[in-house]
């Protein structure tokens, strides 16, 4: 595995153009944001009653879909579970958006205000702020609040958001955004999904596609001239952040909320081959980019395997 890693020269050859193109990419993203941005306070119908038959997310995205326990559940329990699962994922989204906003502010603190990447960073912070309010309102409306990450995740996040920079900050942001993006592309089209979730997902998918382009660009720029040792240490750190994010997506209390035995539900969810396959398929694009950057080192791949992302 290690012998296939790109050398510093190869990385510079691949990403060297990134440095020159960075301002052009940011200018394009600013144009796109000016043309297509949403205000969730008016875009989402917050007063629409929740149809009791509709799910919080496509059942296929439930952590229990395909398990014995799923077969034993009533339709009502399945609806309740998916609503709590989506609320838990959105709560983790808010947590990571707060981490990201702080990293962006630190990265551009006292920066050159005439630069397009400075201006796009502020645009992204404004987007994330609107997203977090939108997710918070959606969780409140679902009656599913309080799904914070585990204590260890909160403390690791506190450390990471205070010190991570360059490719470490932006690749971590990209991982969280890509994982959410793939799910939300299905949620926004799901005919058995609540309209509120379909709309919030559509807004998020559109605006996050700019953030992901920006994050990839920032990672490329950061890697120009980076030593192998630095790429290796970044690779491990990014994989650890991915583990913290992915393992905190669905809180164990969602199973209790659906009237299930949480211990059994967690056990079956962890062994759920269907969900593992969904994770692997949806991580393909992300893994290709991480590989291109030299981030798929042996230790990192071991973590991604455990998470069923490879
Ligand atoms: Fe967001
Ligand atoms: Fe984002």
PDB file of C-alpha atoms and ligand atoms in Angstrom:
ATOM      1  CA  UNK A   1       0.000   0.000   0.000  1.00  0.00           C
ATOM      2  CA  UNK A   2       2.709   2.490   1.019  1.00  0.00           C
ATOM      3  CA  UNK A   3       4.718   2.090  -2.200  1.00  0.00           C
ATOM      4  CA  UNK A   4       1.777   3.404  -4.251  1.00  0.00           C
ATOM      5  CA  UNK A   5       1.779   6.757  -2.463  1.00  0.00           C
ATOM      6  CA  UNK A   6       2.594   9.709  -4.727  1.00  0.00           C
ATOM      7  CA  UNK A   7       5.954  11.392  -4.162  1.00  0.00           C
ATOM      8  CA  UNK A   8       6.273  15.071  -3.240  1.00  0.00           C
ATOM      9  CA  UNK A   9       7.225  15.841  -6.854  1.00  0.00           C
ATOM     10  CA  UNK A  10       4.204  13.982  -8.185  1.00  0.00           C
ATOM     11  CA  UNK A  11       1.922  15.840  -5.778  1.00  0.00           C
ATOM     12  CA  UNK A  12       3.388  19.155  -6.847  1.00  0.00           C
ATOM     13  CA  UNK A  13       2.979  18.261 -10.523  1.00  0.00           C
ATOM     14  CA  UNK A  14      -0.660  17.294 -10.007  1.00  0.00           C
ATOM     15  CA  UNK A  15      -1.573  20.144  -7.701  1.00  0.00           C
ATOM     16  CA  UNK A  16       0.862  22.879  -8.739  1.00  0.00           C
ATOM     17  CA  UNK A  17      -1.739  24.358 -11.062  1.00  0.00           C
ATOM     18  CA  UNK A  18      -4.052  24.578  -8.055  1.00  0.00           C
ATOM     19  CA  UNK A  19      -2.138  27.480  -6.619  1.00  0.00           C
ATOM     20  CA  UNK A  20      -2.536  29.525  -9.802  1.00  0.00           C
ATOM     21  CA  UNK A  21      -6.186  28.605 -10.269  1.00  0.00           C
ATOM     22  CA  UNK A  22      -7.276  29.171  -6.666  1.00  0.00           C
ATOM     23  CA  UNK A  23      -8.489  32.737  -7.174  1.00  0.00           C
ATOM     24  CA  UNK A  24     -10.327  31.792 -10.381  1.00  0.00           C
ATOM     25  CA  UNK A  25     -12.134  28.946  -8.580  1.00  0.00           C
ATOM     26  CA  UNK A  26     -13.152  31.238  -5.708  1.00  0.00           C
ATOM     27  CA  UNK A  27     -14.375  33.916  -8.142  1.00  0.00           C
ATOM     28  CA  UNK A  28     -16.502  31.317  -9.935  1.00  0.00           C
ATOM     29  CA  UNK A  29     -17.931  30.067  -6.625  1.00  0.00           C
ATOM     30  CA  UNK A  30     -18.802  33.629  -5.559  1.00  0.00           C
ATOM     31  CA  UNK A  31     -20.693  34.106  -8.847  1.00  0.00           C
ATOM     32  CA  UNK A  32     -22.529  30.842  -8.313  1.00  0.00           C
ATOM     33  CA  UNK A  33     -23.456  31.834  -4.726  1.00  0.00           C
ATOM     34  CA  UNK A  34     -24.807  35.155  -5.979  1.00  0.00           C
ATOM     35  CA  UNK A  35     -27.028  33.320  -8.480  1.00  0.00           C
ATOM     36  CA  UNK A  36     -28.172  30.330  -6.449  1.00  0.00           C
ATOM     37  CA  UNK A  37     -28.462  30.594  -2.664  1.00  0.00           C
ATOM     38  CA  UNK A  38     -31.461  29.891  -0.471  1.00  0.00           C
ATOM     39  CA  UNK A  39     -33.058  31.400   2.574  1.00  0.00           C
ATOM     40  CA  UNK A  40     -34.437  28.405   4.509  1.00  0.00           C
ATOM     41  CA  UNK A  41     -36.707  30.624   6.597  1.00  0.00           C
ATOM     42  CA  UNK A  42     -38.883  31.219   3.506  1.00  0.00           C
ATOM     43  CA  UNK A  43     -37.884  28.276   1.284  1.00  0.00           C
ATOM     44  CA  UNK A  44     -39.021  25.568   3.731  1.00  0.00           C
ATOM     45  CA  UNK A  45     -42.722  25.268   4.609  1.00  0.00           C
ATOM     46  CA  UNK A  46     -42.238  25.205   8.376  1.00  0.00           C
ATOM     47  CA  UNK A  47     -45.984  25.239   9.088  1.00  0.00           C
ATOM     48  CA  UNK A  48     -46.882  22.153   7.055  1.00  0.00           C
ATOM     49  CA  UNK A  49     -48.098  19.342   9.377  1.00  0.00           C
ATOM     50  CA  UNK A  50     -45.941  16.187   9.300  1.00  0.00           C
ATOM     51  CA  UNK A  51     -47.659  13.399   7.338  1.00  0.00           C
ATOM     52  CA  UNK A  52     -47.595  10.416   9.775  1.00  0.00           C
ATOM     53  CA  UNK A  53     -46.845   7.991   6.902  1.00  0.00           C
ATOM     54  CA  UNK A  54     -43.708   9.758   5.705  1.00  0.00           C
ATOM     55  CA  UNK A  55     -40.177   8.912   6.822  1.00  0.00           C
ATOM     56  CA  UNK A  56     -37.370  11.141   8.059  1.00  0.00           C
ATOM     57  CA  UNK A  57     -34.998   9.598   5.519  1.00  0.00           C
ATOM     58  CA  UNK A  58     -35.332   6.933   2.831  1.00  0.00           C
ATOM     59  CA  UNK A  59     -35.816   3.622   4.704  1.00  0.00           C
ATOM     60  CA  UNK A  60     -32.877   2.222   2.693  1.00  0.00           C
ATOM     61  CA  UNK A  61     -30.658   4.725   4.548  1.00  0.00           C
ATOM     62  CA  UNK A  62     -31.830   3.548   7.974  1.00  0.00           C
ATOM     63  CA  UNK A  63     -29.072   1.856   9.964  1.00  0.00           C
ATOM     64  CA  UNK A  64     -31.456  -1.049  10.628  1.00  0.00           C
ATOM     65  CA  UNK A  65     -32.850  -1.552   7.097  1.00  0.00           C
ATOM     66  CA  UNK A  66     -32.191  -5.113   6.043  1.00  0.00           C
ATOM     67  CA  UNK A  67     -31.775  -6.494   9.591  1.00  0.00           C
ATOM     68  CA  UNK A  68     -33.980  -9.000  11.440  1.00  0.00           C
ATOM     69  CA  UNK A  69     -34.989  -6.252  13.828  1.00  0.00           C
ATOM     70  CA  UNK A  70     -36.246  -4.106  10.918  1.00  0.00           C
ATOM     71  CA  UNK A  71     -38.504  -6.972   9.814  1.00  0.00           C
ATOM     72  CA  UNK A  72     -39.969  -7.180  13.319  1.00  0.00           C
ATOM     73  CA  UNK A  73     -40.726  -3.430  13.525  1.00  0.00           C
ATOM     74  CA  UNK A  74     -44.127  -1.880  12.829  1.00  0.00           C
ATOM     75  CA  UNK A  75     -44.472   0.762  10.101  1.00  0.00           C
ATOM     76  CA  UNK A  76     -44.952   3.365  12.804  1.00  0.00           C
ATOM     77  CA  UNK A  77     -41.692   2.358  14.499  1.00  0.00           C
ATOM     78  CA  UNK A  78     -39.872   2.565  11.164  1.00  0.00           C
ATOM     79  CA  UNK A  79     -41.202   6.075  10.547  1.00  0.00           C
ATOM     80  CA  UNK A  80     -40.238   7.138  14.078  1.00  0.00           C
ATOM     81  CA  UNK A  81     -36.775   5.598  13.775  1.00  0.00           C
ATOM     82  CA  UNK A  82     -35.985   7.301  10.459  1.00  0.00           C
ATOM     83  CA  UNK A  83     -37.146  10.659  11.822  1.00  0.00           C
ATOM     84  CA  UNK A  84     -34.857  10.331  14.838  1.00  0.00           C
ATOM     85  CA  UNK A  85     -32.004   9.074  12.659  1.00  0.00           C
ATOM     86  CA  UNK A  86     -32.258  12.093  10.369  1.00  0.00           C
ATOM     87  CA  UNK A  87     -32.409  14.422  13.384  1.00  0.00           C
ATOM     88  CA  UNK A  88     -29.310  12.778  14.845  1.00  0.00           C
ATOM     89  CA  UNK A  89     -27.430  13.142  11.547  1.00  0.00           C
ATOM     90  CA  UNK A  90     -28.508  16.793  11.254  1.00  0.00           C
ATOM     91  CA  UNK A  91     -27.378  17.431  14.853  1.00  0.00           C
ATOM     92  CA  UNK A  92     -23.953  15.995  14.012  1.00  0.00           C
ATOM     93  CA  UNK A  93     -24.062  18.230  10.920  1.00  0.00           C
ATOM     94  CA  UNK A  94     -24.591  21.303  13.097  1.00  0.00           C
ATOM     95  CA  UNK A  95     -21.723  20.260  15.363  1.00  0.00           C
ATOM     96  CA  UNK A  96     -19.376  19.890  12.394  1.00  0.00           C
ATOM     97  CA  UNK A  97     -20.584  23.104  10.751  1.00  0.00           C
ATOM     98  CA  UNK A  98     -19.617  24.955  13.941  1.00  0.00           C
ATOM     99  CA  UNK A  99     -16.171  23.358  13.827  1.00  0.00           C
ATOM    100  CA  UNK A 100     -15.840  24.337  10.170  1.00  0.00           C
ATOM    101  CA  UNK A 101     -16.940  27.930  10.726  1.00  0.00           C
ATOM    102  CA  UNK A 102     -14.302  28.375  13.408  1.00  0.00           C
ATOM    103  CA  UNK A 103     -11.590  26.815  11.224  1.00  0.00           C
ATOM    104  CA  UNK A 104     -12.513  29.108   8.314  1.00  0.00           C
ATOM    105  CA  UNK A 105     -12.416  32.178  10.543  1.00  0.00           C
ATOM    106  CA  UNK A 106      -9.020  31.198  11.930  1.00  0.00           C
ATOM    107  CA  UNK A 107      -7.651  30.409   8.465  1.00  0.00           C
ATOM    108  CA  UNK A 108      -8.613  33.849   7.138  1.00  0.00           C
ATOM    109  CA  UNK A 109      -8.084  35.918  10.286  1.00  0.00           C
ATOM    110  CA  UNK A 110      -6.611  39.320   9.302  1.00  0.00           C
ATOM    111  CA  UNK A 111      -6.307  38.002   5.722  1.00  0.00           C
ATOM    112  CA  UNK A 112      -6.229  39.953   2.471  1.00  0.00           C
ATOM    113  CA  UNK A 113      -9.833  41.133   2.136  1.00  0.00           C
ATOM    114  CA  UNK A 114      -9.457  41.814  -1.590  1.00  0.00           C
ATOM    115  CA  UNK A 115      -8.808  38.143  -2.334  1.00  0.00           C
ATOM    116  CA  UNK A 116     -11.664  36.049  -3.715  1.00  0.00           C
ATOM    117  CA  UNK A 117     -10.831  33.098  -1.464  1.00  0.00           C
ATOM    118  CA  UNK A 118     -11.188  35.398   1.570  1.00  0.00           C
ATOM    119  CA  UNK A 119     -14.587  36.545   0.315  1.00  0.00           C
ATOM    120  CA  UNK A 120     -15.743  33.027  -0.485  1.00  0.00           C
ATOM    121  CA  UNK A 121     -14.708  31.835   2.988  1.00  0.00           C
ATOM    122  CA  UNK A 122     -17.030  34.445   4.513  1.00  0.00           C
ATOM    123  CA  UNK A 123     -19.793  33.374   2.102  1.00  0.00           C
ATOM    124  CA  UNK A 124     -19.330  29.774   3.219  1.00  0.00           C
ATOM    125  CA  UNK A 125     -19.505  30.760   6.898  1.00  0.00           C
ATOM    126  CA  UNK A 126     -22.804  32.562   6.171  1.00  0.00           C
ATOM    127  CA  UNK A 127     -24.098  29.435   4.347  1.00  0.00           C
ATOM    128  CA  UNK A 128     -23.138  27.171   7.238  1.00  0.00           C
ATOM    129  CA  UNK A 129     -24.765  29.489   9.738  1.00  0.00           C
ATOM    130  CA  UNK A 130     -28.057  29.346   7.774  1.00  0.00           C
ATOM    131  CA  UNK A 131     -27.727  25.551   7.444  1.00  0.00           C
ATOM    132  CA  UNK A 132     -27.271  25.073  11.173  1.00  0.00           C
ATOM    133  CA  UNK A 133     -30.343  27.175  11.957  1.00  0.00           C
ATOM    134  CA  UNK A 134     -32.279  25.204   9.309  1.00  0.00           C
ATOM    135  CA  UNK A 135     -31.219  21.827  10.758  1.00  0.00           C
ATOM    136  CA  UNK A 136     -31.982  23.010  14.292  1.00  0.00           C
ATOM    137  CA  UNK A 137     -35.501  24.038  13.265  1.00  0.00           C
ATOM    138  CA  UNK A 138     -36.048  20.740  11.443  1.00  0.00           C
ATOM    139  CA  UNK A 139     -34.968  18.728  14.516  1.00  0.00           C
ATOM    140  CA  UNK A 140     -37.251  20.814  16.692  1.00  0.00           C
ATOM    141  CA  UNK A 141     -40.180  20.216  14.342  1.00  0.00           C
ATOM    142  CA  UNK A 142     -39.448  16.478  14.317  1.00  0.00           C
ATOM    143  CA  UNK A 143     -39.527  16.536  18.117  1.00  0.00           C
ATOM    144  CA  UNK A 144     -36.084  14.955  18.088  1.00  0.00           C
ATOM    145  CA  UNK A 145     -33.546  17.181  19.799  1.00  0.00           C
ATOM    146  CA  UNK A 146     -30.570  16.551  22.064  1.00  0.00           C
ATOM    147  CA  UNK A 147     -28.578  14.213  19.804  1.00  0.00           C
ATOM    148  CA  UNK A 148     -25.159  15.691  20.548  1.00  0.00           C
ATOM    149  CA  UNK A 149     -22.010  13.689  19.727  1.00  0.00           C
ATOM    150  CA  UNK A 150     -20.429  11.627  22.494  1.00  0.00           C
ATOM    151  CA  UNK A 151     -18.298  13.478  25.063  1.00  0.00           C
ATOM    152  CA  UNK A 152     -15.076  12.153  23.449  1.00  0.00           C
ATOM    153  CA  UNK A 153     -16.203  13.510  20.045  1.00  0.00           C
ATOM    154  CA  UNK A 154     -17.056  16.909  21.498  1.00  0.00           C
ATOM    155  CA  UNK A 155     -13.637  17.211  23.179  1.00  0.00           C
ATOM    156  CA  UNK A 156     -11.709  15.978  20.130  1.00  0.00           C
ATOM    157  CA  UNK A 157     -13.681  18.445  18.005  1.00  0.00           C
ATOM    158  CA  UNK A 158     -12.834  21.241  20.430  1.00  0.00           C
ATOM    159  CA  UNK A 159      -9.129  20.464  20.033  1.00  0.00           C
ATOM    160  CA  UNK A 160      -9.315  19.995  16.257  1.00  0.00           C
ATOM    161  CA  UNK A 161     -11.212  23.232  15.546  1.00  0.00           C
ATOM    162  CA  UNK A 162      -8.651  25.187  17.603  1.00  0.00           C
ATOM    163  CA  UNK A 163      -5.530  23.830  15.920  1.00  0.00           C
ATOM    164  CA  UNK A 164      -6.216  22.204  12.524  1.00  0.00           C
ATOM    165  CA  UNK A 165      -5.235  24.172   9.435  1.00  0.00           C
ATOM    166  CA  UNK A 166      -4.487  23.836   5.712  1.00  0.00           C
ATOM    167  CA  UNK A 167      -5.130  20.380   4.188  1.00  0.00           C
ATOM    168  CA  UNK A 168      -6.032  18.912   7.584  1.00  0.00           C
ATOM    169  CA  UNK A 169      -8.866  21.385   8.131  1.00  0.00           C
ATOM    170  CA  UNK A 170     -10.147  21.323   4.558  1.00  0.00           C
ATOM    171  CA  UNK A 171      -9.912  17.565   3.942  1.00  0.00           C
ATOM    172  CA  UNK A 172     -11.761  16.956   7.221  1.00  0.00           C
ATOM    173  CA  UNK A 173     -14.434  19.438   6.131  1.00  0.00           C
ATOM    174  CA  UNK A 174     -14.650  17.685   2.770  1.00  0.00           C
ATOM    175  CA  UNK A 175     -15.116  14.276   4.403  1.00  0.00           C
ATOM    176  CA  UNK A 176     -18.035  15.502   6.533  1.00  0.00           C
ATOM    177  CA  UNK A 177     -19.599  17.320   3.578  1.00  0.00           C
ATOM    178  CA  UNK A 178     -19.228  14.373   1.159  1.00  0.00           C
ATOM    179  CA  UNK A 179     -20.701  11.840   3.590  1.00  0.00           C
ATOM    180  CA  UNK A 180     -23.749  14.036   4.184  1.00  0.00           C
ATOM    181  CA  UNK A 181     -24.040  14.985   0.515  1.00  0.00           C
ATOM    182  CA  UNK A 182     -24.454  11.447  -0.762  1.00  0.00           C
ATOM    183  CA  UNK A 183     -27.231  10.677   1.724  1.00  0.00           C
ATOM    184  CA  UNK A 184     -29.009  13.964   1.099  1.00  0.00           C
ATOM    185  CA  UNK A 185     -29.061  13.422  -2.676  1.00  0.00           C
ATOM    186  CA  UNK A 186     -31.293  10.417  -1.936  1.00  0.00           C
ATOM    187  CA  UNK A 187     -33.311  12.167   0.794  1.00  0.00           C
ATOM    188  CA  UNK A 188     -34.204  15.092  -1.505  1.00  0.00           C
ATOM    189  CA  UNK A 189     -35.696  12.694  -4.075  1.00  0.00           C
ATOM    190  CA  UNK A 190     -37.300  10.196  -1.675  1.00  0.00           C
ATOM    191  CA  UNK A 191     -41.029   9.919  -2.350  1.00  0.00           C
ATOM    192  CA  UNK A 192     -41.604   8.416   1.095  1.00  0.00           C
ATOM    193  CA  UNK A 193     -39.578  11.185   2.791  1.00  0.00           C
ATOM    194  CA  UNK A 194     -41.105  14.226   4.560  1.00  0.00           C
ATOM    195  CA  UNK A 195     -41.269  17.338   2.289  1.00  0.00           C
ATOM    196  CA  UNK A 196     -39.452  19.351   4.976  1.00  0.00           C
ATOM    197  CA  UNK A 197     -36.460  16.966   4.801  1.00  0.00           C
ATOM    198  CA  UNK A 198     -36.569  16.877   1.002  1.00  0.00           C
ATOM    199  CA  UNK A 199     -36.378  20.681   0.850  1.00  0.00           C
ATOM    200  CA  UNK A 200     -33.689  21.091   3.521  1.00  0.00           C
ATOM    201  CA  UNK A 201     -31.662  18.384   1.745  1.00  0.00           C
ATOM    202  CA  UNK A 202     -32.012  20.091  -1.651  1.00  0.00           C
ATOM    203  CA  UNK A 203     -30.849  23.416  -0.202  1.00  0.00           C
ATOM    204  CA  UNK A 204     -27.909  21.714   1.472  1.00  0.00           C
ATOM    205  CA  UNK A 205     -26.874  19.702  -1.598  1.00  0.00           C
ATOM    206  CA  UNK A 206     -26.856  22.808  -3.842  1.00  0.00           C
ATOM    207  CA  UNK A 207     -24.912  25.036  -1.456  1.00  0.00           C
ATOM    208  CA  UNK A 208     -22.533  22.316  -0.259  1.00  0.00           C
ATOM    209  CA  UNK A 209     -21.433  21.497  -3.801  1.00  0.00           C
ATOM    210  CA  UNK A 210     -19.652  24.888  -3.788  1.00  0.00           C
ATOM    211  CA  UNK A 211     -18.108  24.171  -0.379  1.00  0.00           C
ATOM    212  CA  UNK A 212     -16.770  20.843  -1.607  1.00  0.00           C
ATOM    213  CA  UNK A 213     -15.192  22.449  -4.679  1.00  0.00           C
ATOM    214  CA  UNK A 214     -13.617  25.064  -2.391  1.00  0.00           C
ATOM    215  CA  UNK A 215     -12.367  22.448   0.088  1.00  0.00           C
ATOM    216  CA  UNK A 216     -10.785  20.378  -2.708  1.00  0.00           C
ATOM    217  CA  UNK A 217      -9.102  23.490  -4.063  1.00  0.00           C
ATOM    218  CA  UNK A 218      -7.748  24.443  -0.614  1.00  0.00           C
ATOM    219  CA  UNK A 219      -6.453  20.894  -0.077  1.00  0.00           C
ATOM    220  CA  UNK A 220      -4.689  20.979  -3.476  1.00  0.00           C
ATOM    221  CA  UNK A 221      -3.070  24.330  -2.707  1.00  0.00           C
ATOM    222  CA  UNK A 222      -1.964  23.184   0.761  1.00  0.00           C
ATOM    223  CA  UNK A 223      -0.277  20.067  -0.638  1.00  0.00           C
ATOM    224  CA  UNK A 224       1.991  21.852  -3.093  1.00  0.00           C
ATOM    225  CA  UNK A 225       5.506  21.179  -1.823  1.00  0.00           C
ATOM    226  CA  UNK A 226       4.279  19.230   1.230  1.00  0.00           C
ATOM    227  CA  UNK A 227       6.756  16.624   2.508  1.00  0.00           C
ATOM    228  CA  UNK A 228       5.853  12.932   2.564  1.00  0.00           C
ATOM    229  CA  UNK A 229       5.996  12.967   6.364  1.00  0.00           C
ATOM    230  CA  UNK A 230       3.447  15.745   6.497  1.00  0.00           C
ATOM    231  CA  UNK A 231       1.138  14.034   3.996  1.00  0.00           C
ATOM    232  CA  UNK A 232       1.340  10.850   6.059  1.00  0.00           C
ATOM    233  CA  UNK A 233       0.524  12.551   9.337  1.00  0.00           C
ATOM    234  CA  UNK A 234      -2.315  14.509   7.695  1.00  0.00           C
ATOM    235  CA  UNK A 235      -3.668  11.263   6.223  1.00  0.00           C
ATOM    236  CA  UNK A 236      -3.902   9.667   9.659  1.00  0.00           C
ATOM    237  CA  UNK A 237      -5.446  12.729  11.276  1.00  0.00           C
ATOM    238  CA  UNK A 238      -8.082  13.022   8.520  1.00  0.00           C
ATOM    239  CA  UNK A 239      -8.975   9.333   8.919  1.00  0.00           C
ATOM    240  CA  UNK A 240      -9.349   9.790  12.693  1.00  0.00           C
ATOM    241  CA  UNK A 241     -11.631  12.796  12.177  1.00  0.00           C
ATOM    242  CA  UNK A 242     -13.656  10.729   9.696  1.00  0.00           C
ATOM    243  CA  UNK A 243     -14.031   8.006  12.315  1.00  0.00           C
ATOM    244  CA  UNK A 244     -15.246  10.506  14.917  1.00  0.00           C
ATOM    245  CA  UNK A 245     -17.761  12.032  12.475  1.00  0.00           C
ATOM    246  CA  UNK A 246     -19.091   8.750  11.048  1.00  0.00           C
ATOM    247  CA  UNK A 247     -19.406   6.963  14.401  1.00  0.00           C
ATOM    248  CA  UNK A 248     -21.299   9.940  15.816  1.00  0.00           C
ATOM    249  CA  UNK A 249     -23.834  10.241  13.008  1.00  0.00           C
ATOM    250  CA  UNK A 250     -26.528   8.080  14.578  1.00  0.00           C
ATOM    251  CA  UNK A 251     -26.938   8.362  18.352  1.00  0.00           C
ATOM    252  CA  UNK A 252     -27.950   5.187  20.243  1.00  0.00           C
ATOM    253  CA  UNK A 253     -30.918   6.984  21.802  1.00  0.00           C
ATOM    254  CA  UNK A 254     -32.682   7.014  18.388  1.00  0.00           C
ATOM    255  CA  UNK A 255     -33.426   3.323  18.913  1.00  0.00           C
ATOM    256  CA  UNK A 256     -34.951   3.912  22.342  1.00  0.00           C
ATOM    257  CA  UNK A 257     -37.088   6.697  20.820  1.00  0.00           C
ATOM    258  CA  UNK A 258     -38.506   4.122  18.385  1.00  0.00           C
ATOM    259  CA  UNK A 259     -39.339   1.778  21.273  1.00  0.00           C
ATOM    260  CA  UNK A 260     -36.473  -0.634  20.538  1.00  0.00           C
ATOM    261  CA  UNK A 261     -33.944  -2.382  22.748  1.00  0.00           C
ATOM    262  CA  UNK A 262     -30.969  -0.057  22.159  1.00  0.00           C
ATOM    263  CA  UNK A 263     -28.314  -2.743  22.841  1.00  0.00           C
ATOM    264  CA  UNK A 264     -29.789  -5.130  20.289  1.00  0.00           C
ATOM    265  CA  UNK A 265     -30.387  -2.324  17.778  1.00  0.00           C
ATOM    266  CA  UNK A 266     -26.786  -1.075  18.039  1.00  0.00           C
ATOM    267  CA  UNK A 267     -25.509  -4.654  17.653  1.00  0.00           C
ATOM    268  CA  UNK A 268     -27.621  -5.301  14.530  1.00  0.00           C
ATOM    269  CA  UNK A 269     -26.840  -1.860  13.063  1.00  0.00           C
ATOM    270  CA  UNK A 270     -23.086  -2.469  13.444  1.00  0.00           C
ATOM    271  CA  UNK A 271     -23.353  -5.821  11.669  1.00  0.00           C
ATOM    272  CA  UNK A 272     -25.739  -4.546   8.970  1.00  0.00           C
ATOM    273  CA  UNK A 273     -24.265  -5.632   5.624  1.00  0.00           C
ATOM    274  CA  UNK A 274     -26.783  -3.543   3.662  1.00  0.00           C
ATOM    275  CA  UNK A 275     -25.696  -0.360   5.450  1.00  0.00           C
ATOM    276  CA  UNK A 276     -22.019  -1.259   5.021  1.00  0.00           C
ATOM    277  CA  UNK A 277     -22.605  -1.559   1.258  1.00  0.00           C
ATOM    278  CA  UNK A 278     -24.388   1.828   1.198  1.00  0.00           C
ATOM    279  CA  UNK A 279     -21.411   3.432   2.983  1.00  0.00           C
ATOM    280  CA  UNK A 280     -18.894   1.840   0.613  1.00  0.00           C
ATOM    281  CA  UNK A 281     -20.755   2.859  -2.528  1.00  0.00           C
ATOM    282  CA  UNK A 282     -21.315   6.397  -1.306  1.00  0.00           C
ATOM    283  CA  UNK A 283     -17.665   6.868  -0.283  1.00  0.00           C
ATOM    284  CA  UNK A 284     -16.191   5.971  -3.699  1.00  0.00           C
ATOM    285  CA  UNK A 285     -15.846   9.539  -4.932  1.00  0.00           C
ATOM    286  CA  UNK A 286     -14.361  10.746  -1.656  1.00  0.00           C
ATOM    287  CA  UNK A 287     -11.881   7.846  -1.470  1.00  0.00           C
ATOM    288  CA  UNK A 288     -10.749   8.553  -5.057  1.00  0.00           C
ATOM    289  CA  UNK A 289      -9.900  12.137  -4.081  1.00  0.00           C
ATOM    290  CA  UNK A 290      -8.152  11.088  -0.841  1.00  0.00           C
ATOM    291  CA  UNK A 291      -6.118   8.590  -2.873  1.00  0.00           C
ATOM    292  CA  UNK A 292      -5.163  11.283  -5.398  1.00  0.00           C
ATOM    293  CA  UNK A 293      -3.885  13.392  -2.479  1.00  0.00           C
ATOM    294  CA  UNK A 294      -1.784  10.548  -1.044  1.00  0.00           C
ATOM    295  CA  UNK A 295      -4.031  10.252   2.019  1.00  0.00           C
ATOM    296  CA  UNK A 296      -4.779   6.537   1.631  1.00  0.00           C
ATOM    297  CA  UNK A 297      -1.821   5.362   3.703  1.00  0.00           C
ATOM    298  CA  UNK A 298      -1.871   1.939   5.401  1.00  0.00           C
ATOM    299  CA  UNK A 299      -3.075   3.198   8.821  1.00  0.00           C
ATOM    300  CA  UNK A 300      -5.697   5.457   7.200  1.00  0.00           C
ATOM    301  CA  UNK A 301      -7.027   2.649   4.991  1.00  0.00           C
ATOM    302  CA  UNK A 302      -7.333   0.405   8.065  1.00  0.00           C
ATOM    303  CA  UNK A 303      -9.610   3.029   9.641  1.00  0.00           C
ATOM    304  CA  UNK A 304     -11.686   3.492   6.452  1.00  0.00           C
ATOM    305  CA  UNK A 305     -12.088  -0.316   6.231  1.00  0.00           C
ATOM    306  CA  UNK A 306     -13.398  -0.463   9.806  1.00  0.00           C
ATOM    307  CA  UNK A 307     -15.892   2.259   8.846  1.00  0.00           C
ATOM    308  CA  UNK A 308     -16.893   0.268   5.704  1.00  0.00           C
ATOM    309  CA  UNK A 309     -15.917   3.230   3.521  1.00  0.00           C
ATOM    310  CA  UNK A 310     -13.499   1.096   1.459  1.00  0.00           C
TER     311      UNK A 310
HETATM  312 FE1  LIG B   1     -23.702  22.989   5.567  1.00  0.00          FE
HETATM  313 FE1  LIG B   2     -20.331  23.156   3.989  1.00  0.00          FE
END
